[in-house]
XYZ file of C-alpha atoms in Angstrom:
130
model
C 0.000 0.000 0.000
C 1.464 3.355 -1.017
C 1.108 6.652 0.834
C 1.288 10.026 -0.886
C 2.365 13.452 0.304
C 1.204 16.537 -1.631
C 2.402 20.106 -1.272
C 1.974 23.151 -3.454
C 3.213 26.634 -4.128
C 2.090 29.705 -6.063
C 4.377 32.368 -7.522
C 2.507 34.972 -9.566
C 0.371 32.985 -12.009
C 2.560 29.880 -11.794
C 1.315 27.019 -9.688
C 3.223 23.880 -8.732
C 2.154 20.728 -6.944
C 4.844 18.443 -5.496
C 4.074 14.759 -5.072
C 6.028 12.250 -3.029
C 5.167 8.561 -2.707
C 6.029 6.176 0.098
C 5.847 2.432 -0.434
C 7.542 -0.614 1.096
C 10.924 0.669 -0.176
C 10.549 4.005 1.653
C 9.957 7.540 0.440
C 10.585 8.210 -3.235
C 11.825 11.444 -4.773
C 9.725 14.612 -4.726
C 8.260 15.037 -8.213
C 7.164 18.560 -9.194
C 4.121 19.030 -11.436
C 3.831 22.559 -12.867
C 0.322 23.770 -13.646
C -0.499 26.191 -16.438
C -2.981 28.947 -15.605
C -5.084 29.996 -18.585
C -7.337 33.017 -18.877
C -10.548 31.447 -20.191
C -12.146 34.763 -21.062
C -10.479 34.623 -24.506
C -12.376 31.514 -25.570
C -9.433 29.140 -25.035
C -10.281 25.648 -23.804
C -7.969 25.157 -20.786
C -8.186 21.372 -21.020
C -7.314 21.001 -24.692
C -3.892 19.601 -25.466
C -3.291 19.439 -29.174
C -2.441 21.639 -32.112
C -3.115 24.946 -30.328
C -1.469 23.958 -27.042
C 1.279 21.458 -26.302
C 1.914 20.138 -22.838
C 5.235 21.504 -21.623
C 6.259 18.521 -19.539
C 5.552 14.836 -19.176
C 4.373 13.699 -15.757
C 5.289 10.047 -15.075
C 3.998 8.245 -11.986
C 4.249 6.263 -9.809
C 8.028 6.310 -9.660
C 9.124 3.725 -8.699
C 6.689 1.801 -10.903
C 5.478 -1.724 -10.190
C 2.765 -2.886 -12.605
C 2.424 0.141 -14.876
C 3.703 3.641 -15.436
C 1.178 6.421 -16.066
C 2.241 9.282 -18.343
C 0.417 12.554 -18.793
C 1.912 14.237 -21.825
C 1.331 16.233 -24.979
C 1.598 13.370 -27.460
C 4.328 12.054 -29.726
C 6.983 9.357 -29.392
C 7.407 7.743 -25.970
C 10.272 5.310 -25.360
C 11.327 3.492 -22.211
C 14.955 2.321 -22.393
C 16.970 0.165 -20.042
C 20.149 1.412 -18.331
C 22.194 0.394 -21.408
C 19.995 2.514 -23.708
C 18.116 -0.397 -25.323
C 14.404 0.311 -25.953
C 12.100 -1.931 -23.896
C 8.773 -0.129 -24.582
C 8.028 2.278 -27.420
C 4.921 3.868 -28.884
C 3.564 7.033 -30.439
C 1.095 8.437 -27.944
C -1.921 10.658 -28.388
C -2.070 13.693 -26.070
C -3.317 12.919 -22.585
C -2.874 9.935 -20.297
C -0.890 6.898 -21.475
C -0.212 3.674 -19.560
C 3.035 1.732 -20.064
C 3.049 -1.860 -18.830
C 6.073 -2.483 -16.562
C 5.082 -5.667 -14.724
C 7.120 -7.941 -17.027
C 10.235 -5.763 -16.943
C 13.096 -6.748 -14.642
C 13.417 -4.514 -11.592
C 15.963 -1.764 -12.153
C 16.670 1.681 -13.554
C 15.107 2.824 -16.843
C 14.895 6.080 -18.790
C 11.694 7.559 -20.171
C 12.338 9.500 -23.379
C 9.763 11.993 -24.685
C 9.802 15.339 -26.522
C 9.112 18.771 -25.045
C 6.996 21.525 -26.617
C 9.964 22.526 -28.837
C 10.446 18.869 -29.965
C 13.667 18.591 -27.956
C 14.353 15.189 -26.336
C 13.619 14.908 -22.617
C 14.897 12.013 -20.461
C 13.569 11.099 -17.047
C 14.806 8.342 -14.712
C 12.237 5.680 -13.880
C 12.777 2.907 -11.353
C 10.862 -0.367 -11.731
C 10.347 -2.474 -8.611
C 8.365 -5.635 -7.932
């Protein structure tokens, strides 16, 4: 059974929620999740992620992952590589929430590779435990 600790901060119009998970291995790292504040008076849909708005960052949780890894991202190629850089999971994702199956992967360190809003590669460490 996992426990979660949430905290948040506001600076100007920038909001951030920090999430930390505790499981049988102990407390994991603090993972920041920036939130975009949108003025809806201009007719912009604040929940649309697509051609007119690209998510700026991929949120991956839980980390460490056991059965699956949940990604919330802006779409595009998603690759999970092992510590030697060999792809173990790969797909082109639609914007939104994506689930990557990790239950058949050996426990260890992996890297999640996605693209940011400027199509630059972004790598994030992911630990798989069982």
